[in-house]
XYZ file of N, CA and C in Angstrom:
420
model
N -226.573 -48.948 -161.107
C -225.504 -49.832 -160.681
C -226.067 -50.844 -159.684
N -225.785 -52.105 -159.949
C -226.316 -53.168 -159.091
C -225.486 -53.274 -157.827
N -226.161 -53.567 -156.737
C -225.450 -53.721 -155.470
C -224.851 -55.118 -155.383
N -223.694 -55.203 -154.722
C -223.045 -56.494 -154.564
C -223.656 -57.235 -153.384
N -223.664 -58.515 -153.493
C -224.136 -59.322 -152.369
C -223.008 -59.458 -151.371
N -223.344 -59.902 -150.189
C -222.314 -60.070 -149.158
C -221.277 -61.104 -149.578
N -221.698 -62.132 -150.305
C -220.738 -63.143 -150.780
C -219.758 -62.541 -151.785
N -220.253 -61.680 -152.657
C -219.379 -61.028 -153.642
C -218.399 -60.081 -152.945
N -218.878 -59.376 -151.957
C -218.006 -58.463 -151.196
C -216.934 -59.264 -150.462
N -217.319 -60.368 -149.832
C -216.352 -61.204 -149.109
C -215.316 -61.775 -150.077
N -215.755 -62.213 -151.269
C -214.819 -62.744 -152.270
C -213.869 -61.648 -152.735
N -214.384 -60.444 -152.923
C -213.555 -59.308 -153.344
C -212.513 -58.983 -152.270
N -212.918 -59.010 -151.020
C -211.981 -58.752 -149.913
C -210.894 -59.827 -149.880
N -211.274 -61.099 -150.057
C -210.287 -62.181 -150.066
C -209.281 -61.996 -151.200
N -209.782 -61.634 -152.390
C -208.891 -61.416 -153.539
C -207.894 -60.292 -153.245
N -208.407 -59.189 -152.697
C -207.527 -58.067 -152.376
C -206.521 -58.443 -151.282
N -206.963 -59.198 -150.295
C -206.079 -59.620 -149.214
C -204.945 -60.486 -149.778
N -205.285 -61.421 -150.669
C -204.263 -62.276 -151.276
C -203.281 -61.451 -152.106
N -203.807 -60.497 -152.852
C -202.956 -59.638 -153.682
C -202.035 -58.790 -152.809
N -202.587 -58.230 -151.725
C -201.765 -57.434 -150.807
C -200.698 -58.294 -150.139
N -201.047 -59.518 -149.787
C -200.066 -60.425 -149.181
C -198.931 -60.729 -150.135
N -199.251 -60.967 -151.406
C -198.206 -61.229 -152.407
C -197.322 -60.003 -152.588
N -197.937 -58.815 -152.634
C -197.159 -57.579 -152.768
C -196.254 -57.367 -151.559
N -196.765 -57.669 -150.377
C -195.972 -57.508 -149.162
C -194.779 -58.469 -149.165
N -194.993 -59.719 -149.578
C -193.882 -60.680 -149.646
C -192.830 -60.228 -150.655
N -193.272 -59.698 -151.784
C -192.332 -59.197 -152.794
C -191.531 -58.020 -152.239
N -192.207 -57.113 -151.543
C -191.541 -55.958 -150.944
C -190.532 -56.399 -149.884
N -190.897 -57.370 -149.064
C -189.974 -57.886 -148.049
C -188.733 -58.478 -148.709
N -188.926 -59.197 -149.806
C -187.790 -59.769 -150.530
C -186.872 -58.703 -151.084
N -187.458 -57.647 -151.638
C -186.636 -56.555 -152.181
C -185.869 -55.826 -151.079
N -186.535 -55.567 -149.959
C -185.865 -54.889 -148.841
C -184.743 -55.761 -148.298
N -185.005 -57.053 -148.184
C -183.981 -57.973 -147.703
C -182.771 -57.970 -148.624
N -183.008 -57.983 -149.940
C -181.903 -57.978 -150.890
C -181.163 -56.641 -150.856
N -181.896 -55.541 -150.718
C -181.274 -54.219 -150.718
C -180.400 -54.001 -149.489
N -180.720 -54.648 -148.383
C -179.940 -54.450 -147.160
C -178.912 -55.554 -146.925
N -178.813 -56.502 -147.844
C -177.875 -57.615 -147.700
C -176.555 -57.251 -148.367
N -175.517 -57.000 -147.579
C -174.230 -56.589 -148.129
C -173.612 -57.685 -148.995
N -173.927 -58.938 -148.724
C -173.379 -60.032 -149.532
C -173.878 -59.949 -150.970
N -175.111 -59.500 -151.135
C -175.673 -59.333 -152.480
C -174.834 -58.330 -153.273
N -174.456 -57.210 -152.650
C -173.671 -56.194 -153.345
C -172.257 -56.684 -153.632
N -171.674 -57.461 -152.725
C -170.344 -58.011 -152.961
C -170.375 -58.952 -154.156
N -171.412 -59.790 -154.234
C -171.533 -60.718 -155.363
C -171.812 -59.987 -156.671
N -172.663 -58.976 -156.620
C -173.077 -58.301 -157.849
C -172.072 -57.245 -158.317
N -171.414 -56.555 -157.383
C -170.466 -55.484 -157.715
C -169.137 -55.720 -156.987
N -168.392 -56.757 -157.341
C -167.183 -57.069 -156.574
C -166.115 -55.976 -156.647
N -165.924 -55.374 -157.815
C -164.879 -54.354 -157.936
C -165.260 -53.071 -157.190
N -166.502 -52.674 -157.280
C -166.941 -51.477 -156.556
C -166.836 -51.703 -155.051
N -167.196 -52.894 -154.610
C -167.105 -53.210 -153.189
C -165.651 -53.217 -152.736
N -164.788 -53.796 -153.560
C -163.362 -53.812 -153.234
C -162.819 -52.390 -153.173
N -163.206 -51.569 -154.149
C -162.764 -50.172 -154.155
C -163.242 -49.424 -152.918
N -164.490 -49.658 -152.534
C -165.025 -48.998 -151.339
C -164.296 -49.475 -150.085
N -163.989 -50.773 -150.033
C -163.276 -51.308 -148.869
C -161.856 -50.735 -148.788
N -161.172 -50.681 -149.920
C -159.814 -50.124 -149.938
C -159.863 -48.644 -149.560
N -160.793 -47.921 -150.182
C -160.925 -46.495 -149.861
C -161.249 -46.269 -148.395
N -162.151 -47.078 -147.863
C -162.487 -46.957 -146.441
C -161.300 -47.260 -145.543
N -160.533 -48.281 -145.919
C -159.334 -48.620 -145.144
C -158.304 -47.501 -145.165
N -158.123 -46.911 -146.331
C -157.160 -45.805 -146.444
C -157.637 -44.603 -145.643
N -158.932 -44.283 -145.743
C -159.458 -43.167 -144.951
C -159.313 -43.422 -143.455
N -159.566 -44.655 -143.039
C -159.393 -45.005 -141.634
C -157.934 -44.862 -141.215
N -157.022 -45.298 -142.079
C -155.593 -45.164 -141.771
C -155.198 -43.695 -141.676
N -155.693 -42.873 -142.594
C -155.383 -41.443 -142.546
C -155.965 -40.806 -141.288
N -157.174 -41.197 -140.925
C -157.810 -40.639 -139.740
C -157.034 -41.009 -138.474
N -156.620 -42.264 -138.369
C -155.865 -42.663 -137.175
C -154.501 -41.997 -137.146
N -153.901 -41.754 -138.321
C -152.617 -41.070 -138.376
C -152.771 -39.615 -137.923
N -153.864 -38.962 -138.328
C -154.111 -37.590 -137.886
C -154.275 -37.530 -136.374
N -154.972 -38.498 -135.820
C -155.154 -38.522 -134.364
C -153.812 -38.656 -133.662
N -152.938 -39.495 -134.206
C -151.645 -39.722 -133.587
C -150.801 -38.454 -133.642
N -150.838 -37.754 -134.788
C -149.992 -36.573 -134.954
C -150.569 -35.326 -134.294
N -151.864 -35.327 -133.985
C -152.496 -34.119 -133.452
C -152.428 -34.026 -131.933
N -151.739 -34.946 -131.292
C -151.648 -34.882 -129.846
C -152.849 -35.468 -129.150
N -153.536 -36.357 -129.807
C -154.683 -37.038 -129.211
C -154.187 -37.793 -127.973
N -154.998 -37.933 -126.906
C -154.548 -38.575 -125.666
C -153.892 -39.939 -125.850
N -154.325 -40.704 -126.842
C -153.704 -42.015 -127.009
C -152.505 -41.972 -127.954
N -152.073 -40.747 -128.356
C -151.000 -40.643 -129.339
C -149.663 -41.149 -128.791
N -149.380 -40.954 -127.500
C -148.111 -41.440 -126.949
C -148.020 -42.958 -127.027
N -149.106 -43.621 -126.699
C -149.134 -45.072 -126.797
C -148.959 -45.516 -128.243
N -149.663 -44.851 -129.149
C -149.568 -45.198 -130.569
C -148.146 -44.981 -131.069
N -147.529 -43.862 -130.714
C -146.168 -43.578 -131.161
C -145.170 -44.555 -130.548
N -145.423 -45.011 -129.334
C -144.528 -45.986 -128.714
C -144.588 -47.319 -129.434
N -145.740 -47.643 -130.008
C -145.891 -48.904 -130.713
C -145.317 -48.857 -132.128
N -145.188 -47.649 -132.678
C -144.671 -47.510 -134.038
C -143.156 -47.386 -133.969
N -142.463 -48.176 -134.789
C -140.995 -48.149 -134.783
C -140.501 -46.809 -135.329
N -139.410 -46.280 -134.751
C -138.863 -45.024 -135.268
C -138.353 -45.214 -136.696
N -138.416 -44.146 -137.472
C -137.953 -44.218 -138.859
C -136.433 -44.226 -138.920
N -135.932 -45.045 -139.812
C -134.491 -45.084 -140.062
C -134.171 -44.128 -141.199
N -132.933 -43.756 -141.346
C -132.569 -42.937 -142.509
C -132.940 -43.691 -143.782
N -133.520 -43.004 -144.744
C -133.992 -43.686 -145.946
C -132.985 -43.545 -147.083
N -133.001 -44.512 -147.950
C -132.161 -44.540 -149.129
C -133.007 -44.096 -150.324
N -132.357 -43.682 -151.411
C -133.127 -43.227 -152.583
C -134.145 -44.268 -153.073
N -133.784 -45.552 -153.041
C -134.711 -46.588 -153.489
C -135.937 -46.639 -152.575
N -135.707 -46.473 -151.276
C -136.834 -46.466 -150.341
C -137.740 -45.266 -150.595
N -137.140 -44.124 -150.891
C -137.940 -42.931 -151.177
C -138.782 -43.132 -152.428
N -138.184 -43.704 -153.478
C -138.940 -43.958 -154.707
C -140.041 -44.981 -154.458
N -139.743 -45.977 -153.630
C -140.757 -46.985 -153.310
C -141.921 -46.337 -152.568
N -141.604 -45.488 -151.581
C -142.661 -44.782 -150.849
C -143.486 -43.900 -151.784
N -142.795 -43.205 -152.685
C -143.487 -42.342 -153.634
C -144.406 -43.161 -154.546
N -143.912 -44.305 -155.021
C -144.711 -45.172 -155.888
C -145.917 -45.701 -155.137
N -145.714 -46.127 -153.912
C -146.838 -46.615 -153.099
C -147.854 -45.497 -152.887
N -147.375 -44.290 -152.653
C -148.278 -43.151 -152.498
C -149.089 -42.892 -153.763
N -148.441 -43.008 -154.916
C -149.157 -42.826 -156.183
C -150.199 -43.927 -156.387
N -149.834 -45.161 -156.042
C -150.780 -46.274 -156.155
C -151.957 -46.056 -155.218
N -151.669 -45.608 -153.994
C -152.757 -45.319 -153.056
C -153.686 -44.253 -153.622
N -153.115 -43.201 -154.179
C -153.925 -42.137 -154.767
C -154.785 -42.644 -155.906
N -154.186 -43.496 -156.755
C -154.945 -44.056 -157.875
C -156.074 -44.947 -157.374
N -155.797 -45.762 -156.356
C -156.833 -46.641 -155.809
C -157.954 -45.843 -155.148
N -157.582 -44.781 -154.459
C -158.599 -43.926 -153.844
C -159.457 -43.294 -154.931
N -158.803 -42.776 -155.967
C -159.551 -42.171 -157.074
C -160.469 -43.172 -157.746
N -159.956 -44.381 -157.986
C -160.769 -45.422 -158.606
C -161.933 -45.812 -157.700
N -161.639 -45.960 -156.418
C -162.690 -46.316 -155.471
C -163.777 -45.260 -155.408
N -163.393 -44.003 -155.389
C -164.375 -42.918 -155.352
C -165.179 -42.904 -156.641
N -164.506 -43.116 -157.766
C -165.196 -43.144 -159.049
C -166.218 -44.274 -159.101
N -165.799 -45.475 -158.698
C -166.715 -46.621 -158.725
C -167.849 -46.437 -157.719
N -167.530 -45.903 -156.544
C -168.563 -45.682 -155.541
C -169.570 -44.642 -156.027
N -169.081 -43.603 -156.707
C -169.967 -42.587 -157.255
C -170.880 -43.191 -158.317
N -170.314 -44.042 -159.198
C -171.135 -44.709 -160.213
C -172.197 -45.586 -159.556
N -171.786 -46.339 -158.560
C -172.710 -47.230 -157.849
C -173.836 -46.436 -157.201
N -173.473 -45.361 -156.502
C -174.473 -44.550 -155.816
C -175.407 -43.877 -156.829
N -174.870 -43.457 -157.985
C -175.690 -42.817 -158.996
C -176.699 -43.799 -159.584
N -176.327 -45.080 -159.657
C -177.268 -46.095 -160.133
C -178.395 -46.306 -159.123
N -178.055 -46.259 -157.847
C -179.047 -46.503 -156.804
C -179.873 -45.262 -156.484
N -179.250 -44.093 -156.568
C -179.933 -42.840 -156.238
C -179.791 -41.911 -157.443
N -180.822 -41.813 -158.263
C -180.743 -40.954 -159.448
C -180.405 -39.518 -159.065
N -179.468 -38.928 -159.801
C -179.058 -37.556 -159.544
C -177.936 -37.423 -158.534
N -177.465 -38.544 -157.975
C -176.411 -38.486 -156.959
C -175.139 -37.865 -157.530
N -174.749 -38.288 -158.748
C -173.504 -37.799 -159.352
C -173.534 -36.273 -159.492
N -174.673 -35.714 -159.918
C -174.773 -34.264 -160.083
C -174.546 -33.548 -158.755
N -175.193 -34.030 -157.697
C -175.020 -33.408 -156.374
C -173.605 -33.619 -155.850
N -173.037 -34.783 -156.117
C -171.661 -35.061 -155.676
C -170.684 -34.106 -156.360
N -170.811 -33.955 -157.677
C -169.925 -33.047 -158.414
C -170.109 -31.611 -157.941
N -171.357 -31.216 -157.680
C -171.625 -29.867 -157.203
C -170.961 -29.647 -155.837
N -171.067 -30.629 -154.945
C -170.433 -30.516 -153.628
C -168.919 -30.474 -153.758
N -168.369 -31.304 -154.641
C -166.913 -31.333 -154.824
C -166.426 -30.002 -155.375
N -167.159 -29.431 -156.336
C -166.760 -28.141 -156.904
C -166.826 -27.038 -155.858
N -167.832 -27.069 -154.990
C -167.941 -26.055 -153.938
C -166.809 -26.194 -152.927
N -166.452 -27.437 -152.568
C -165.397 -27.621 -151.560
C -164.034 -27.261 -152.133
N -163.776 -27.537 -153.414
C -162.468 -27.181 -153.988
C -162.364 -25.687 -154.235
N -163.494 -25.004 -154.396
C -163.479 -23.561 -154.586
C -162.908 -22.876 -153.342
N -163.207 -23.398 -152.155
C -162.744 -22.780 -150.923
C -161.300 -23.167 -150.599
N -160.844 -24.297 -151.110
C -159.498 -24.767 -150.805
C -158.465 -24.001 -151.583
N -158.776 -23.595 -152.796
C -157.795 -22.942 -153.680
C -157.395 -21.626 -153.186
């Protein structure tokens, strides 16, 4: 095997340096795109909307639990919320319908979020289903 001259070694180092620089720029671009939430909103608008709705509903449920559980700020929260009036049958049906719509939106959001996560993280759906089956086993 012939030995390389110093000029050949220097040229080889320059070539590798240029190649590594190009790879690094490509990697930076991919990381930037992966962490840019606007990219996901543009590419997956319905999944993003579902996640936002689901997150909003979970936040609303969480704040409602805090209010009802005697959390220190619950008196202030209850003072800001108007007392309930006696409800009419139409109001009850409307509340029930809204509750069903909320449930459907939550289910859709979870479904879309699970699909999205499974695309990004292979095997996510299997682990998610396994966790869901384990948690429902204890609830029943």
